[in-house]
PDB file of C-alpha atoms in Angstrom:
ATOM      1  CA  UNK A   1     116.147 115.633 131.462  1.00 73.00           C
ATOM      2  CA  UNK A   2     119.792 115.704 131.889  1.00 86.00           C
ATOM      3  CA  UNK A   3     122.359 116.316 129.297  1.00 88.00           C
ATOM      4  CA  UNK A   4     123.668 112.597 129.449  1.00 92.00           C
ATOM      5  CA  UNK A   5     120.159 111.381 129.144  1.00 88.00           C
ATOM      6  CA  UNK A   6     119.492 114.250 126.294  1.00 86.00           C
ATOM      7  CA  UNK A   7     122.267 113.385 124.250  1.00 90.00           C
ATOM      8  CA  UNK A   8     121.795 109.342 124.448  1.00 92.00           C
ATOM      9  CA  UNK A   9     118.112 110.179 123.432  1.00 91.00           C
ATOM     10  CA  UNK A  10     119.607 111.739 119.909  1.00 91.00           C
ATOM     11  CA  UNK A  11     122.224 108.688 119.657  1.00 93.00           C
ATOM     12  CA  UNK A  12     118.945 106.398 119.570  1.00 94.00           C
ATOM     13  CA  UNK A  13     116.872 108.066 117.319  1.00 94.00           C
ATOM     14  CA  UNK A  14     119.752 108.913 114.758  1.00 94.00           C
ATOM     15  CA  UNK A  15     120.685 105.444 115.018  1.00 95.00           C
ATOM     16  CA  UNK A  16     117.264 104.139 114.572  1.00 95.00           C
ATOM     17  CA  UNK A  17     116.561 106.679 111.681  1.00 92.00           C
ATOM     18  CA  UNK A  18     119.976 105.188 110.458  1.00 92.00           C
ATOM     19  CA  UNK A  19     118.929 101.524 110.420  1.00 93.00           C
ATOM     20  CA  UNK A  20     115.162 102.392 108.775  1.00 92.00           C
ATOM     21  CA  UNK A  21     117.723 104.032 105.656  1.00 85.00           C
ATOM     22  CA  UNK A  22     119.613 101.092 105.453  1.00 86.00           C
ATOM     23  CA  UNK A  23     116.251  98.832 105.578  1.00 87.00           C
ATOM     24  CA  UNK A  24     114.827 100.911 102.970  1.00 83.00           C
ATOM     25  CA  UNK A  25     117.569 100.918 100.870  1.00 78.00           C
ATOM     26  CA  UNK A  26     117.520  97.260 100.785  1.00 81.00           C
ATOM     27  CA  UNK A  27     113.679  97.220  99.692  1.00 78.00           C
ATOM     28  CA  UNK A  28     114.103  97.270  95.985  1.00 73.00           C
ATOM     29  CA  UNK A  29     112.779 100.217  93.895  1.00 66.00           C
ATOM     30  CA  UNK A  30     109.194 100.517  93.063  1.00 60.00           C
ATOM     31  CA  UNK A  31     109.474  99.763  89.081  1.00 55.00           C
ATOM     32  CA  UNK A  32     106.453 101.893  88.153  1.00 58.00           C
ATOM     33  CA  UNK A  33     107.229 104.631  90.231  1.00 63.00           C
ATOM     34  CA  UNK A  34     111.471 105.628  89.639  1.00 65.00           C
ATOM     35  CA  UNK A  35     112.820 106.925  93.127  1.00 64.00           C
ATOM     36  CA  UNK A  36     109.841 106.217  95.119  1.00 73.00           C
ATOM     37  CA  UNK A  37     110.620 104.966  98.576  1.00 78.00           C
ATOM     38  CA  UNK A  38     108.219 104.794 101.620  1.00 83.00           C
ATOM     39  CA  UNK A  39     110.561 107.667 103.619  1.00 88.00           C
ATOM     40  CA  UNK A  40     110.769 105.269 106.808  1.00 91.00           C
ATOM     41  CA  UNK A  41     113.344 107.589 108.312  1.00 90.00           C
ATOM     42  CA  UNK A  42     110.917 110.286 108.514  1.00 92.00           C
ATOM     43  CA  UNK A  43     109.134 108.240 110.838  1.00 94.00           C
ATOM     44  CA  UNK A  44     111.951 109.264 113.634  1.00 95.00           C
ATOM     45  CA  UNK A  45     111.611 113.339 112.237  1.00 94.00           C
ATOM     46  CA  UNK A  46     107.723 112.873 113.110  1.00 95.00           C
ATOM     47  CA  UNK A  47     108.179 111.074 116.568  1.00 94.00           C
ATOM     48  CA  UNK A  48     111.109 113.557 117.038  1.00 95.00           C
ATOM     49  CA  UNK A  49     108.561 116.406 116.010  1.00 95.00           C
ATOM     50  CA  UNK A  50     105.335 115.732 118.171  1.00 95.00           C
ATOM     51  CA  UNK A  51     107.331 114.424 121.303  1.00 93.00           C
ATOM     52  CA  UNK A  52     110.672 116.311 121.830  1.00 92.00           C
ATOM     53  CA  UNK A  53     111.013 119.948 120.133  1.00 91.00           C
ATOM     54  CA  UNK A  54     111.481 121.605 116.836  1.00 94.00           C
ATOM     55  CA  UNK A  55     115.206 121.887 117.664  1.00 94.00           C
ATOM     56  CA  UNK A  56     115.608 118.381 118.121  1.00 92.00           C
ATOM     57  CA  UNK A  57     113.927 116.818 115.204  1.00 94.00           C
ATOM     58  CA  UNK A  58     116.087 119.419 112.674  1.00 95.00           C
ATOM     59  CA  UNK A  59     118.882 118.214 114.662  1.00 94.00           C
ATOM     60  CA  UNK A  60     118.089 114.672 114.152  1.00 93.00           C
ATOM     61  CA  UNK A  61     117.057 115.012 110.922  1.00 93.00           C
ATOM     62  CA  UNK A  62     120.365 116.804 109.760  1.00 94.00           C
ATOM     63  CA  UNK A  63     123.145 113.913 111.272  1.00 93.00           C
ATOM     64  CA  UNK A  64     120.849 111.293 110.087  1.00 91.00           C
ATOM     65  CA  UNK A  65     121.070 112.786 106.457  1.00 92.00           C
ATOM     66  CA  UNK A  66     125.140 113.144 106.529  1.00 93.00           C
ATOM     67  CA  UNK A  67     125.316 109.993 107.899  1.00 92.00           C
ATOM     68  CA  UNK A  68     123.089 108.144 105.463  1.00 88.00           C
ATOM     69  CA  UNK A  69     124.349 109.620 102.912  1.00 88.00           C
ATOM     70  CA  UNK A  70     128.732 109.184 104.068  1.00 90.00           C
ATOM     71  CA  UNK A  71     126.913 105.288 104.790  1.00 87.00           C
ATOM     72  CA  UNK A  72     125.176 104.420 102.356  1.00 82.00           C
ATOM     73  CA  UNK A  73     124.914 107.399  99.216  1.00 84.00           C
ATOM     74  CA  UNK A  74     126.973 109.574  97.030  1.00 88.00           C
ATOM     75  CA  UNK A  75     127.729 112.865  97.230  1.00 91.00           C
ATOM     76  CA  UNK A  76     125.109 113.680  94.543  1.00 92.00           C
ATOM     77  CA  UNK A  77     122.518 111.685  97.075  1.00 89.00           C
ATOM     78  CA  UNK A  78     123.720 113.643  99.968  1.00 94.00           C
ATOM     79  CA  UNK A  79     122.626 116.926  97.513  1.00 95.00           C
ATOM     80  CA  UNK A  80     118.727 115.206  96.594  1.00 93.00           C
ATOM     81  CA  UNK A  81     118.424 114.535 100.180  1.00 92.00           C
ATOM     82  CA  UNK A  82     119.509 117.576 101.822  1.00 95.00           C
ATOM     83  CA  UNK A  83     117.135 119.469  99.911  1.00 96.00           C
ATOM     84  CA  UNK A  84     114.068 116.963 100.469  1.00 94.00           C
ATOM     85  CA  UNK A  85     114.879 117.117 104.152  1.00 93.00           C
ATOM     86  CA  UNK A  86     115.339 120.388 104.423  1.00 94.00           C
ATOM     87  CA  UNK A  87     111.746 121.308 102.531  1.00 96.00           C
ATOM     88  CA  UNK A  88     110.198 118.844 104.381  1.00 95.00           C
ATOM     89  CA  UNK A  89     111.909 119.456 107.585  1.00 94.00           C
ATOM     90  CA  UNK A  90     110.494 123.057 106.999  1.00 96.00           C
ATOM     91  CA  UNK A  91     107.189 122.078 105.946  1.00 97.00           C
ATOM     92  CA  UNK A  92     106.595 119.755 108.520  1.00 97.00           C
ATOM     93  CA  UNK A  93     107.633 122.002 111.586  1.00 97.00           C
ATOM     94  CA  UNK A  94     105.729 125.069 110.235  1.00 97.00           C
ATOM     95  CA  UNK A  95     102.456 122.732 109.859  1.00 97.00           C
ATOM     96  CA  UNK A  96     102.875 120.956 113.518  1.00 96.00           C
ATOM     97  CA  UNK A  97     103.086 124.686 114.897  1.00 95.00           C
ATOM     98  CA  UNK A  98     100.269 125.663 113.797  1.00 96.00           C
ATOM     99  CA  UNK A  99      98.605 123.098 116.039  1.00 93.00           C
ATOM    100  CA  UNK A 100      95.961 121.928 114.053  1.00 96.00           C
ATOM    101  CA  UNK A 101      97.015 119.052 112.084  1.00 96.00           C
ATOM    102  CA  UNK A 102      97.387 115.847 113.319  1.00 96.00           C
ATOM    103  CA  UNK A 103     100.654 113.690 112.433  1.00 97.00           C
ATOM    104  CA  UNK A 104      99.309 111.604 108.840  1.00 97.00           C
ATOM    105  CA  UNK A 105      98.362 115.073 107.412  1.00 98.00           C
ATOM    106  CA  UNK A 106     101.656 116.475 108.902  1.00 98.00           C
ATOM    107  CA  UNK A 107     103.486 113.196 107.278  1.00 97.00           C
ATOM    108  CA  UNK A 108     102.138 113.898 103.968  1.00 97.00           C
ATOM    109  CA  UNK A 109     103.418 117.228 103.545  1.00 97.00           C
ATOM    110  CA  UNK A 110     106.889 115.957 104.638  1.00 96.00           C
ATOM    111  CA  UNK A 111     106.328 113.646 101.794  1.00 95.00           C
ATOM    112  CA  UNK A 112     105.671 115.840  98.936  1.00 95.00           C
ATOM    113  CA  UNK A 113     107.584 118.510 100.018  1.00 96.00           C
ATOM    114  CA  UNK A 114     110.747 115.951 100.496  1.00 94.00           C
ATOM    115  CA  UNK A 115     109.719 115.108  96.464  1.00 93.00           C
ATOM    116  CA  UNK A 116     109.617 118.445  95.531  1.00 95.00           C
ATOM    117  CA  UNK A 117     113.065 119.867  97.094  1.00 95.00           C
ATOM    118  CA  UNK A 118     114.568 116.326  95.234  1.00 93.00           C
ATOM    119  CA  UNK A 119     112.907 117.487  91.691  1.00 94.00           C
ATOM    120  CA  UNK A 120     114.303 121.084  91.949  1.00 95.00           C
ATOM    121  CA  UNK A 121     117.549 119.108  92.894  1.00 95.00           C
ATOM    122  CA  UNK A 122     117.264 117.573  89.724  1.00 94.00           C
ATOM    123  CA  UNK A 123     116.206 120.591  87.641  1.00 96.00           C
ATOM    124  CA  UNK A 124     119.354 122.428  88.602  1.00 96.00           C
ATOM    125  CA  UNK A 125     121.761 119.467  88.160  1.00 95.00           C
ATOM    126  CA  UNK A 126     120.138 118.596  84.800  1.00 95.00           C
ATOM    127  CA  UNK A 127     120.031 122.417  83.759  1.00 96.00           C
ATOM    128  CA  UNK A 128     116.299 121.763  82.742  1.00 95.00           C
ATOM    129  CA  UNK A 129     112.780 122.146  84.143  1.00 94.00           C
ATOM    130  CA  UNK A 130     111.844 119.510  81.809  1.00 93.00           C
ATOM    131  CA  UNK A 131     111.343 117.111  84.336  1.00 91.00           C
ATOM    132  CA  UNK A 132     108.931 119.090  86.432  1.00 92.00           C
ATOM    133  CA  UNK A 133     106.044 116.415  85.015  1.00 91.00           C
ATOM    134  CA  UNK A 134     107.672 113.716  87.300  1.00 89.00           C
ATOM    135  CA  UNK A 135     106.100 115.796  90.269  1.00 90.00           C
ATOM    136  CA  UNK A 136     102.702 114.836  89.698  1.00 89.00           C
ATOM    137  CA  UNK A 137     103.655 111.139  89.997  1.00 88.00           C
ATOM    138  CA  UNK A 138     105.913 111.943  92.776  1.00 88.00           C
ATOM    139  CA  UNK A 139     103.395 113.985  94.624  1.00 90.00           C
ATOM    140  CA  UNK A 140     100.471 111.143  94.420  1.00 90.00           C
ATOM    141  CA  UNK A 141     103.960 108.753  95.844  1.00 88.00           C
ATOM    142  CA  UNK A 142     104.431 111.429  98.287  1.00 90.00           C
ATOM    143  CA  UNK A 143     101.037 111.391  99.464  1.00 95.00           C
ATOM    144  CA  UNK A 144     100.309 107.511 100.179  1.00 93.00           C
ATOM    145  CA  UNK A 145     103.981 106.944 101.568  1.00 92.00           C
ATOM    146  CA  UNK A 146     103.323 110.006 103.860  1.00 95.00           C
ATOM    147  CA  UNK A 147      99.741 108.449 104.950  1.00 97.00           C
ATOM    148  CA  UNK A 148     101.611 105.111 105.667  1.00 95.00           C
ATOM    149  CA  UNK A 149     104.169 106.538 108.012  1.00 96.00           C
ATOM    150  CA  UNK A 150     101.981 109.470 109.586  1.00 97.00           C
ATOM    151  CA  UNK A 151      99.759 106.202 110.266  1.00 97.00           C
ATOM    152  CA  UNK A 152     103.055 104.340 111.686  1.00 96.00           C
ATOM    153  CA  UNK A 153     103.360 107.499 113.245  1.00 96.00           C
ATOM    154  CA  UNK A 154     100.478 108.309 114.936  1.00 96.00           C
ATOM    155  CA  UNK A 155     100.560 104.599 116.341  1.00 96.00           C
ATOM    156  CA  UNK A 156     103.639 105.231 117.765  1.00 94.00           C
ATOM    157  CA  UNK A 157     102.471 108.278 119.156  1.00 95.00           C
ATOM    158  CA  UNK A 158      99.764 107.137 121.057  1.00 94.00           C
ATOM    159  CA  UNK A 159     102.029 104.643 122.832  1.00 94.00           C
ATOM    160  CA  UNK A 160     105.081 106.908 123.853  1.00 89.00           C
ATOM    161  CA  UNK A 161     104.756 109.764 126.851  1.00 87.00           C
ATOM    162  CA  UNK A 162     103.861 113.110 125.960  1.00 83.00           C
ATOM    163  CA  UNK A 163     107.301 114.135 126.225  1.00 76.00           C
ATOM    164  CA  UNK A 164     110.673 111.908 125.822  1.00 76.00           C
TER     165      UNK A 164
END
């Protein structure tokens, strides 16, 4: 793939991850479930993931973060999201590596790892671990939102080449 074609690639997935933060942040929060959200961007970190390389789903994942958050967050969002995407970024790279997981069970780690970087987030800006509780609801969150979009995922998946 050429450079021109490389870089317009990463233009079209940022910018898709970029309008899937926008839609979600129009979808009004869950009222049972405080900062919930399905994680729709992390759909693009998956495809990113399973059909490109490592390199290029971190680097996706890291302008669409800075750029969601200069859009459409503060600078105390940019800090709760940098460390969920960065955990689950992490997470999520070392479990497709391995080989033997398949995307929804790849997606689901994303999601409660992206919770738990967000609650440490918290714990440090609060200056309490009080709030470590919240995981367990954010974990069983974590979990269905990350079988929804490994499913979205995985659909995807089997309709795109092997490689992009």
């Amino acid at each position: 793939m050429t450079k021109t074609k490389h870089l317009a690639l990463y233009g079209m997935l940022t910018a898709l991850a970029l309008v899937l933060g926008y839609v979600e942040a129009m979808i009004p929060a869950f009222f049972a479930v405080p900062g919930m959200k399905l994680g729709l961007t992390n759909l693009v970190v998956l495809v990113a993931l399973y059909r490109m390389d490592t390199k290029s789903a971190v680097c996706i994942n890291g302008i669409r973060i800075v750029l969601t958050s200069i859009l459409f967050g503060t600078a105390v969002s940019f800090l709760y999201s940098l460390a969920g995407g960065l955990l689950s970024g992490a997470g999520m790279i070392a479990l497709r590596q391995t080989g033997k997981f398949q995307p929804v069970t790849v997606s689901i780690l994303g999601g409660v790892l992206h919770n738990v970087g967000q609650i440490l987030v918290a714990m440090i800006l609060l200056q309490t671990s009080a709030i470590a509780w919240y995981l367990l609801v954010l974990w069983i969150s974590g979990i269905a939102a990350g079988a929804v979009v490994g499913l979205l995922g995985s659909w995807m998946l089997e309709r795109l080449p092997e490689r992009i």
